[in-house]
Protein backbone atom coordinates (compact mmCIF):
# COMPACT_ATOMS: atom_id res chain seq x y z
CA UNK A 1 0.00 0.00 0.00
CA UNK A 2 2.81 2.42 0.91
CA UNK A 3 4.53 1.66 -2.40
CA UNK A 4 1.32 2.53 -4.31
CA UNK A 5 0.99 5.86 -2.44
CA UNK A 6 4.65 6.64 -3.15
CA UNK A 7 4.22 5.79 -6.83
CA UNK A 8 1.18 8.08 -7.14
CA UNK A 9 3.00 10.96 -5.41
CA UNK A 10 6.13 10.56 -7.51
CA UNK A 11 4.10 10.29 -10.73
CA UNK A 12 2.33 13.54 -9.82
CA UNK A 13 5.70 15.16 -9.12
CA UNK A 14 7.12 14.05 -12.47
CA UNK A 15 4.14 15.58 -14.29
CA UNK A 16 4.56 18.79 -12.26
CA UNK A 17 8.26 18.99 -13.24
CA UNK A 18 7.37 18.56 -16.91
CA UNK A 19 4.51 21.08 -16.76
CA UNK A 20 6.32 23.91 -14.92
CA UNK A 21 9.79 23.10 -13.60
CA UNK A 22 10.41 26.36 -11.74
CA UNK A 23 7.05 26.30 -9.96
CA UNK A 24 7.74 22.71 -8.95
CA UNK A 25 11.02 23.79 -7.32
CA UNK A 26 9.22 26.63 -5.53
CA UNK A 27 6.52 24.27 -4.23
CA UNK A 28 8.95 21.54 -3.12
CA UNK A 29 9.07 22.62 0.60
CA UNK A 30 5.35 21.77 0.88
CA UNK A 31 6.39 18.12 0.59
CA UNK A 32 9.28 18.11 3.09
CA UNK A 33 7.31 15.99 5.63
CA UNK A 34 6.88 13.24 3.04
CA UNK A 35 10.15 11.70 4.21
CA UNK A 36 7.75 9.79 6.49
CA UNK A 37 6.43 7.88 3.44
CA UNK A 38 9.12 5.22 3.06
CA UNK A 39 9.59 2.34 0.64
CA UNK A 40 12.34 0.09 -0.67
CA UNK A 41 13.78 -0.57 -4.11
CA UNK A 42 15.49 -3.93 -3.72
CA UNK A 43 17.41 -3.69 -0.45
CA UNK A 44 17.86 0.12 -0.68
CA UNK A 45 15.46 2.23 1.44
CA UNK A 46 14.05 5.47 0.04
CA UNK A 47 11.41 8.03 0.99
CA UNK A 48 9.17 10.20 -1.18
CA UNK A 49 10.80 13.61 -0.61
CA UNK A 50 14.22 12.09 -1.24
CA UNK A 51 13.20 10.74 -4.64
CA UNK A 52 11.41 14.04 -5.42
CA UNK A 53 14.71 15.87 -4.92
CA UNK A 54 16.59 13.31 -7.05
CA UNK A 55 14.02 13.67 -9.85
CA UNK A 56 14.21 17.46 -9.64
CA UNK A 57 18.02 17.34 -9.82
CA UNK A 58 17.84 14.97 -12.80
CA UNK A 59 15.38 17.25 -14.62
CA UNK A 60 17.57 20.27 -13.86
CA UNK A 61 20.66 18.55 -15.25
CA UNK A 62 18.74 17.42 -18.33
CA UNK A 63 17.42 20.93 -19.01
CA UNK A 64 20.90 22.36 -18.49
CA UNK A 65 22.58 19.90 -20.87
CA UNK A 66 19.89 20.37 -23.52
CA UNK A 67 20.28 24.14 -23.40
CA UNK A 68 24.09 24.11 -23.51
CA UNK A 69 24.61 21.60 -26.33
CA UNK A 70 21.88 22.77 -28.68
CA UNK A 71 22.98 24.18 -32.01
CA UNK A 72 25.42 23.11 -34.69
CA UNK A 73 28.60 23.54 -32.66
CA UNK A 74 31.16 20.67 -32.64
CA UNK A 75 31.22 18.34 -29.62
CA UNK A 76 34.43 19.77 -28.14
CA UNK A 77 32.86 23.22 -28.02
CA UNK A 78 29.67 21.74 -26.57
CA UNK A 79 31.63 20.10 -23.74
CA UNK A 80 33.39 23.40 -23.02
CA UNK A 81 30.02 25.14 -22.86
CA UNK A 82 28.87 22.59 -20.27
CA UNK A 83 31.69 23.33 -17.87
CA UNK A 84 32.72 26.91 -18.49
CA UNK A 85 31.34 30.18 -19.76
CA UNK A 86 28.26 32.17 -18.84
CA UNK A 87 25.64 30.01 -17.14
CA UNK A 88 27.83 26.90 -17.17
CA UNK A 89 27.78 24.29 -14.45
CA UNK A 90 30.88 25.62 -12.65
CA UNK A 91 29.66 29.22 -12.61
CA UNK A 92 27.70 28.77 -9.36
CA UNK A 93 30.58 26.84 -7.80
CA UNK A 94 33.10 29.55 -8.63
CA UNK A 95 30.91 32.39 -7.33
CA UNK A 96 30.18 30.66 -4.02
CA UNK A 97 33.13 28.31 -3.63
CA UNK A 98 34.68 29.57 -0.39
CA UNK A 99 31.51 30.62 1.40
CA UNK A 100 29.31 27.63 0.50
CA UNK A 101 30.68 24.82 -1.64
CA UNK A 102 34.00 24.33 0.19
CA UNK A 103 32.42 24.02 3.68
CA UNK A 104 29.73 21.75 2.18
CA UNK A 105 32.48 19.54 0.74
CA UNK A 106 34.24 19.49 4.12
CA UNK A 107 30.99 18.48 5.83
CA UNK A 108 30.42 15.73 3.26
CA UNK A 109 33.99 14.46 3.72
CA UNK A 110 33.54 14.43 7.49
CA UNK A 111 30.35 12.43 6.98
CA UNK A 112 32.17 9.97 4.72
CA UNK A 113 34.81 9.56 7.44
CA UNK A 114 31.95 8.91 9.86
CA UNK A 115 30.61 6.32 7.43
CA UNK A 116 33.99 4.56 7.42
CA UNK A 117 34.04 4.53 11.24
CA UNK A 118 30.51 3.10 11.32
CA UNK A 119 31.59 0.47 8.78
CA UNK A 120 34.37 -0.65 11.14
CA UNK A 121 31.75 -1.25 13.84
CA UNK A 122 29.36 -3.12 11.53
CA UNK A 123 26.83 -0.30 11.01
CA UNK A 124 27.41 0.25 7.30
CA UNK A 125 23.82 0.12 5.99
CA UNK A 126 22.29 2.61 8.50
CA UNK A 127 25.25 4.96 7.99
CA UNK A 128 24.85 4.80 4.21
CA UNK A 129 21.18 5.72 4.62
CA UNK A 130 22.12 8.73 6.75
CA UNK A 131 24.79 9.86 4.28
CA UNK A 132 22.30 9.55 1.41
CA UNK A 133 19.21 11.05 3.06
CA UNK A 134 20.55 13.49 5.66
CA UNK A 135 23.70 14.82 3.97
CA UNK A 136 23.92 14.44 0.19
CA UNK A 137 20.23 14.74 -0.76
CA UNK A 138 19.67 18.00 1.20
CA UNK A 139 22.88 19.42 -0.29
CA UNK A 140 21.55 18.58 -3.75
CA UNK A 141 18.35 20.44 -2.91
CA UNK A 142 20.39 23.47 -1.84
CA UNK A 143 22.20 23.48 -5.16
CA UNK A 144 18.85 23.26 -6.98
CA UNK A 145 17.63 26.32 -5.03
CA UNK A 146 20.73 28.29 -6.04
CA UNK A 147 20.53 27.21 -9.66
CA UNK A 148 16.80 27.72 -10.27
CA UNK A 149 15.55 30.59 -8.11
CA UNK A 150 16.63 33.88 -9.66
CA UNK A 151 15.00 36.74 -7.77
CA UNK A 152 13.62 37.62 -4.34
CA UNK A 153 10.00 37.03 -5.35
CA UNK A 154 10.75 33.43 -6.30
CA UNK A 155 12.73 32.91 -3.11
CA UNK A 156 9.90 34.39 -1.02
CA UNK A 157 7.43 32.10 -2.79
CA UNK A 158 9.60 29.16 -1.65
CA UNK A 159 9.32 30.41 1.93
CA UNK A 160 5.54 30.60 1.58
CA UNK A 161 5.57 26.98 0.43
CA UNK A 162 7.47 26.13 3.61
CA UNK A 163 4.81 28.05 5.56
CA UNK A 164 2.11 25.88 3.98
CA UNK A 165 3.87 22.71 5.15
CA UNK A 166 4.30 24.17 8.64
CA UNK A 167 0.66 25.25 8.76
CA UNK A 168 -0.58 21.75 7.85
CA UNK A 169 1.65 20.16 10.51
CA UNK A 170 0.49 22.79 13.02
CA UNK A 171 -3.17 21.98 12.34
CA UNK A 172 -2.36 18.32 13.02
CA UNK A 173 -0.69 19.28 16.29
CA UNK A 174 -3.57 21.55 17.34
CA UNK A 175 -6.02 18.71 16.63
CA UNK A 176 -4.01 16.46 18.95
CA UNK A 177 -3.95 19.11 21.68
CA UNK A 178 -7.70 19.75 21.44
CA UNK A 179 -8.85 16.11 21.25
CA UNK A 180 -6.15 14.57 23.43
CA UNK A 181 -5.37 12.14 20.61
CA UNK A 182 -1.60 12.22 21.17
CA UNK A 183 0.89 9.73 19.75
CA UNK A 184 3.66 10.55 22.24
CA UNK A 185 3.97 9.17 25.76
CA UNK A 186 4.37 12.64 27.29
CA UNK A 187 1.10 13.85 25.67
CA UNK A 188 2.58 16.72 23.70
CA UNK A 189 1.47 17.85 20.24
CA UNK A 190 3.79 16.20 17.73
CA UNK A 191 1.83 16.05 14.46
CA UNK A 192 2.90 12.94 12.54
CA UNK A 193 6.30 12.79 14.27
CA UNK A 194 7.38 10.41 17.01
CA UNK A 195 8.60 13.32 19.13
CA UNK A 196 7.06 16.72 19.85
CA UNK A 197 10.52 18.23 19.51
CA UNK A 198 10.53 17.25 15.83
CA UNK A 199 7.34 19.24 15.27
CA UNK A 200 8.82 22.25 17.07
CA UNK A 201 12.08 22.03 15.14
CA UNK A 202 10.12 22.09 11.86
CA UNK A 203 7.66 24.90 12.68
CA UNK A 204 9.66 27.25 14.96
CA UNK A 205 11.52 28.92 12.04
CA UNK A 206 8.17 29.18 10.22
CA UNK A 207 6.61 31.01 13.17
CA UNK A 208 9.49 33.51 13.15
CA UNK A 209 9.07 33.80 9.37
CA UNK A 210 5.38 34.70 9.74
CA UNK A 211 6.25 37.29 12.42
CA UNK A 212 8.86 39.00 10.26
CA UNK A 213 6.69 38.92 7.11
CA UNK A 214 3.88 40.67 9.02
CA UNK A 215 6.36 43.07 10.58
CA UNK A 216 7.89 44.02 7.24
CA UNK A 217 4.48 44.46 5.62
CA UNK A 218 3.40 46.87 8.37
CA UNK A 219 6.69 48.75 8.01
CA UNK A 220 6.14 49.19 4.28
CA UNK A 221 2.64 50.56 4.79
CA UNK A 222 2.99 52.68 7.90
CA UNK A 223 6.62 53.76 8.35
CA UNK A 224 8.81 56.10 6.34
CA UNK A 225 12.16 54.94 5.03
CA UNK A 226 15.21 56.75 6.38
CA UNK A 227 16.56 59.16 3.79
CA UNK A 228 18.83 62.17 3.87
CA UNK A 229 16.38 65.01 3.13
CA UNK A 230 16.48 68.75 3.36
CA UNK A 231 14.25 70.55 5.88
CA UNK A 232 12.00 71.82 3.05
CA UNK A 233 11.64 68.31 1.58
CA UNK A 234 10.70 66.88 4.98
CA UNK A 235 8.11 69.66 5.46
CA UNK A 236 6.40 68.93 2.15
CA UNK A 237 6.43 65.15 2.81
CA UNK A 238 4.81 65.75 6.20
CA UNK A 239 2.15 68.01 4.67
CA UNK A 240 1.44 65.41 1.97
CA UNK A 241 0.97 62.68 4.58
CA UNK A 242 -1.90 64.66 6.13
CA UNK A 243 -3.95 64.24 2.97
CA UNK A 244 -2.80 60.86 1.64
CA UNK A 245 -3.95 58.01 3.89
CA UNK A 246 -3.35 54.30 3.51
CA UNK A 247 -6.49 52.33 2.80
CA UNK A 248 -6.99 49.37 5.14
CA UNK A 249 -7.75 47.20 2.09
CA UNK A 250 -4.21 47.92 0.82
CA UNK A 251 -2.85 46.25 3.96
CA UNK A 252 -5.30 43.34 4.35
CA UNK A 253 -4.37 41.49 1.19
CA UNK A 254 -5.01 37.72 0.92
CA UNK A 255 -1.30 37.11 1.44
CA UNK A 256 -1.32 39.19 4.61
CA UNK A 257 -4.33 37.27 5.90
CA UNK A 258 -2.45 34.02 5.20
CA UNK A 259 0.54 35.35 7.16
CA UNK A 260 -1.74 36.21 10.09
CA UNK A 261 -3.33 32.76 10.03
CA UNK A 262 0.13 31.19 10.04
CA UNK A 263 1.19 33.44 12.92
CA UNK A 264 -1.77 32.38 15.06
CA UNK A 265 -2.00 28.67 14.24
CA UNK A 266 1.72 27.89 14.05
CA UNK A 267 2.19 29.80 17.30
CA UNK A 268 -0.54 27.72 18.94
CA UNK A 269 1.04 24.49 17.71
CA UNK A 270 4.47 25.56 18.96
CA UNK A 271 3.05 26.19 22.42
CA UNK A 272 1.14 22.88 22.29
CA UNK A 273 4.40 21.07 21.50
CA UNK A 274 5.76 22.39 24.81
CA UNK A 275 9.17 22.84 23.26
CA UNK A 276 10.77 25.45 25.48
CA UNK A 277 13.89 25.42 23.31
CA UNK A 278 11.78 26.32 20.28
CA UNK A 279 9.92 29.10 22.10
CA UNK A 280 13.12 30.60 23.53
CA UNK A 281 14.76 30.33 20.10
CA UNK A 282 11.92 32.30 18.50
CA UNK A 283 11.90 34.99 21.21
CA UNK A 284 15.69 35.37 21.07
CA UNK A 285 15.72 35.63 17.28
CA UNK A 286 12.91 38.22 17.25
CA UNK A 287 14.73 40.33 19.87
CA UNK A 288 17.85 40.40 17.68
CA UNK A 289 15.77 41.17 14.57
CA UNK A 290 14.00 43.98 16.44
CA UNK A 291 17.34 45.49 17.48
CA UNK A 292 18.46 45.43 13.85
CA UNK A 293 15.36 47.02 12.29
CA UNK A 294 14.87 49.59 15.04
CA UNK A 295 18.44 50.86 15.17
CA UNK A 296 20.00 49.99 11.79
CA UNK A 297 17.35 49.52 9.06
CA UNK A 298 16.05 52.12 6.61
CA UNK A 299 12.86 52.36 8.71
CA UNK A 300 14.65 53.17 11.96
CA UNK A 301 13.40 56.78 12.15
CA UNK A 302 9.81 55.62 11.85
CA UNK A 303 9.96 53.85 15.21
CA UNK A 304 10.06 57.14 17.10
CA UNK A 305 11.85 57.83 20.35
CA UNK A 306 13.54 55.49 22.80
CA UNK A 307 10.35 54.70 24.77
CA UNK A 308 8.51 53.61 21.63
CA UNK A 309 11.45 51.43 20.64
CA UNK A 310 11.57 49.84 24.08
CA UNK A 311 7.84 49.08 23.85
CA UNK A 312 8.52 46.81 20.85
CA UNK A 313 10.90 44.70 22.94
CA UNK A 314 8.22 44.59 25.63
CA UNK A 315 5.72 43.18 23.09
CA UNK A 316 8.20 40.46 22.07
CA UNK A 317 8.80 39.63 25.71
CA UNK A 318 5.03 39.36 26.24
CA UNK A 319 4.83 36.78 23.43
CA UNK A 320 7.37 34.67 25.29
CA UNK A 321 5.74 35.23 28.68
CA UNK A 322 2.32 34.28 27.27
CA UNK A 323 3.75 31.08 25.80
CA UNK A 324 5.32 30.07 29.11
CA UNK A 325 2.35 31.24 31.16
CA UNK A 326 0.18 28.71 29.33
CA UNK A 327 2.52 25.98 30.59
CA UNK A 328 2.13 26.77 34.30
CA UNK A 329 0.87 23.74 36.16
CA UNK A 330 2.10 21.20 33.61
CA UNK A 331 4.55 18.56 34.78
CA UNK A 332 7.07 19.65 32.15
CA UNK A 333 7.09 23.23 33.44
CA UNK A 334 7.25 22.10 37.07
CA UNK A 335 10.33 20.01 36.25
CA UNK A 336 11.85 22.49 33.80
CA UNK A 337 14.81 23.46 36.00
CA UNK A 338 14.84 20.35 38.19
CA UNK A 339 18.37 18.95 37.96
CA UNK A 340 18.12 16.67 41.01
CA UNK A 341 15.57 14.34 39.39
CA UNK A 342 14.53 13.21 35.92
CA UNK A 343 13.45 16.15 33.75
CA UNK A 344 14.12 17.41 30.25
CA UNK A 345 16.89 19.62 31.66
CA UNK A 346 18.64 16.95 33.76
CA UNK A 347 18.41 14.42 30.92
CA UNK A 348 20.09 16.87 28.56
CA UNK A 349 22.90 17.59 31.02
CA UNK A 350 23.54 13.85 31.34
CA UNK A 351 23.42 13.42 27.56
CA UNK A 352 25.88 16.28 26.98
CA UNK A 353 28.23 14.87 29.62
CA UNK A 354 28.24 11.42 28.04
CA UNK A 355 28.67 12.87 24.53
CA UNK A 356 31.63 15.04 25.51
CA UNK A 357 33.38 12.10 27.16
CA UNK A 358 32.80 9.97 24.08
CA UNK A 359 34.10 12.70 21.76
CA UNK A 360 37.22 13.13 23.93
CA UNK A 361 38.17 9.55 23.03
CA UNK A 362 38.16 10.29 19.29
CA UNK A 363 37.88 14.05 18.68
CA UNK A 364 38.94 13.89 15.01
CA UNK A 365 36.46 11.34 13.66
CA UNK A 366 33.73 11.49 16.31
CA UNK A 367 31.59 8.42 16.98
CA UNK A 368 30.66 7.46 13.45
CA UNK A 369 27.67 8.31 11.30
CA UNK A 370 24.48 7.38 13.18
CA UNK A 371 26.25 5.45 15.96
CA UNK A 372 25.40 7.74 18.90
CA UNK A 373 22.36 5.79 20.11
CA UNK A 374 24.22 2.48 20.13
CA UNK A 375 27.26 3.86 21.95
CA UNK A 376 25.05 5.72 24.44
CA UNK A 377 23.22 2.51 25.33
CA UNK A 378 26.46 0.52 25.62
CA UNK A 379 28.60 2.98 27.58
CA UNK A 380 26.32 5.67 29.04
CA UNK A 381 26.30 4.27 32.58
CA UNK A 382 30.05 3.59 32.51
CA UNK A 383 30.94 7.15 31.48
CA UNK A 384 28.37 8.83 33.74
CA UNK A 385 29.17 6.73 36.81
CA UNK A 386 25.46 6.09 37.41
CA UNK A 387 22.58 4.79 35.33
CA UNK A 388 21.35 7.66 33.11
CA UNK A 389 17.73 8.72 33.49
CA UNK A 390 17.08 7.66 29.88
CA UNK A 391 18.21 4.18 28.85
CA UNK A 392 18.37 5.17 25.19
CA UNK A 393 18.94 8.45 23.37
CA UNK A 394 18.67 9.09 19.63
CA UNK A 395 21.02 12.08 19.47
CA UNK A 396 23.02 14.44 21.74
CA UNK A 397 20.37 17.22 21.82
CA UNK A 398 22.82 19.85 20.62
CA UNK A 399 23.71 21.00 17.10
CA UNK A 400 27.49 21.14 17.61
CA UNK A 401 27.70 17.88 19.57
CA UNK A 402 25.48 16.06 17.06
CA UNK A 403 27.66 17.26 14.19
CA UNK A 404 30.85 16.32 16.05
CA UNK A 405 29.48 12.86 16.86
CA UNK A 406 28.44 12.17 13.26
CA UNK A 407 31.07 13.97 11.16
CA UNK A 408 33.97 14.58 13.52
CA UNK A 409 36.04 17.73 13.74
CA UNK A 410 35.72 18.31 10.00
CA UNK A 411 31.95 18.55 10.45
CA UNK A 412 32.29 21.09 13.27
CA UNK A 413 34.68 23.23 11.22
CA UNK A 414 32.29 23.14 8.25
CA UNK A 415 29.36 24.01 10.53
CA UNK A 416 31.14 27.06 11.96
CA UNK A 417 32.24 28.07 8.47
CA UNK A 418 28.69 27.98 7.11
CA UNK A 419 27.28 29.92 10.08
CA UNK A 420 29.84 32.72 9.65
CA UNK A 421 29.25 32.80 5.88
CA UNK A 422 25.47 33.13 6.32
CA UNK A 423 25.71 36.07 8.72
CA UNK A 424 28.47 37.66 6.66
CA UNK A 425 26.01 37.93 3.77
CA UNK A 426 24.38 40.91 5.53
CA UNK A 427 27.69 42.80 5.19
CA UNK A 428 27.40 42.88 1.39
CA UNK A 429 27.27 46.58 0.52
CA UNK A 430 25.90 45.85 -2.96
CA UNK A 431 22.56 44.67 -1.57
CA UNK A 432 19.53 46.80 -2.38
CA UNK A 433 17.10 47.77 0.39
CA UNK A 434 14.72 44.98 -0.65
CA UNK A 435 17.54 42.42 -0.73
CA UNK A 436 18.84 43.51 2.68
CA UNK A 437 15.37 43.14 4.21
CA UNK A 438 15.08 39.66 2.69
CA UNK A 439 18.48 38.67 4.08
CA UNK A 440 17.40 39.95 7.53
CA UNK A 441 14.27 37.78 7.30
CA UNK A 442 16.32 34.69 6.42
CA UNK A 443 18.85 35.38 9.17
CA UNK A 444 16.03 35.57 11.72
CA UNK A 445 14.92 32.08 10.70
CA UNK A 446 18.52 30.90 10.89
CA UNK A 447 18.87 32.39 14.37
CA UNK A 448 15.85 30.36 15.50
CA UNK A 449 17.53 27.21 14.19
CA UNK A 450 20.83 28.02 15.93
CA UNK A 451 19.31 29.05 19.26
CA UNK A 452 17.04 26.00 19.26
CA UNK A 453 20.15 23.98 18.39
CA UNK A 454 21.64 24.74 21.80
CA UNK A 455 19.23 22.26 23.40
CA UNK A 456 18.19 20.15 20.41
CA UNK A 457 19.38 18.85 17.07
CA UNK A 458 18.14 20.83 14.02
CA UNK A 459 20.29 19.33 11.25
CA UNK A 460 20.75 15.55 11.30
CA UNK A 461 17.34 14.49 10.05
CA UNK A 462 15.78 14.42 6.54
CA UNK A 463 13.31 17.31 6.74
CA UNK A 464 15.43 19.41 9.12
CA UNK A 465 18.46 19.11 6.84
CA UNK A 466 16.29 20.27 3.91
CA UNK A 467 15.19 23.33 5.93
CA UNK A 468 18.82 23.99 6.92
CA UNK A 469 20.09 24.00 3.34
CA UNK A 470 17.02 25.88 2.07
CA UNK A 471 17.73 28.73 4.51
CA UNK A 472 21.45 28.82 3.75
CA UNK A 473 21.12 28.66 -0.05
CA UNK A 474 18.32 31.25 -0.21
CA UNK A 475 20.66 33.79 1.35
CA UNK A 476 23.76 32.84 -0.68
Short mmCIF file of C-alpha atoms in Angstrom, two decimals, residues 20 95 118 122 132 170 181 184 239 246 262 385 397 417 435:
data_model
loop_
_atom_site.label_atom_id
_atom_site.label_comp_id
_atom_site.label_asym_id
_atom_site.label_seq_id
_atom_site.Cartn_x
_atom_site.Cartn_y
_atom_site.Cartn_z
CA UNK A 20 6.32 23.91 -14.92
CA UNK A 95 30.91 32.39 -7.33
CA UNK A 118 30.51 3.10 11.32
CA UNK A 122 29.36 -3.12 11.53
CA UNK A 132 22.30 9.55 1.41
CA UNK A 170 0.49 22.79 13.02
CA UNK A 181 -5.37 12.14 20.61
CA UNK A 184 3.66 10.55 22.24
CA UNK A 239 2.15 68.01 4.67
CA UNK A 246 -3.35 54.30 3.51
CA UNK A 262 0.13 31.19 10.04
CA UNK A 385 29.17 6.73 36.81
CA UNK A 397 20.37 17.22 21.82
CA UNK A 417 32.24 28.07 8.47
CA UNK A 435 17.54 42.42 -0.73
#
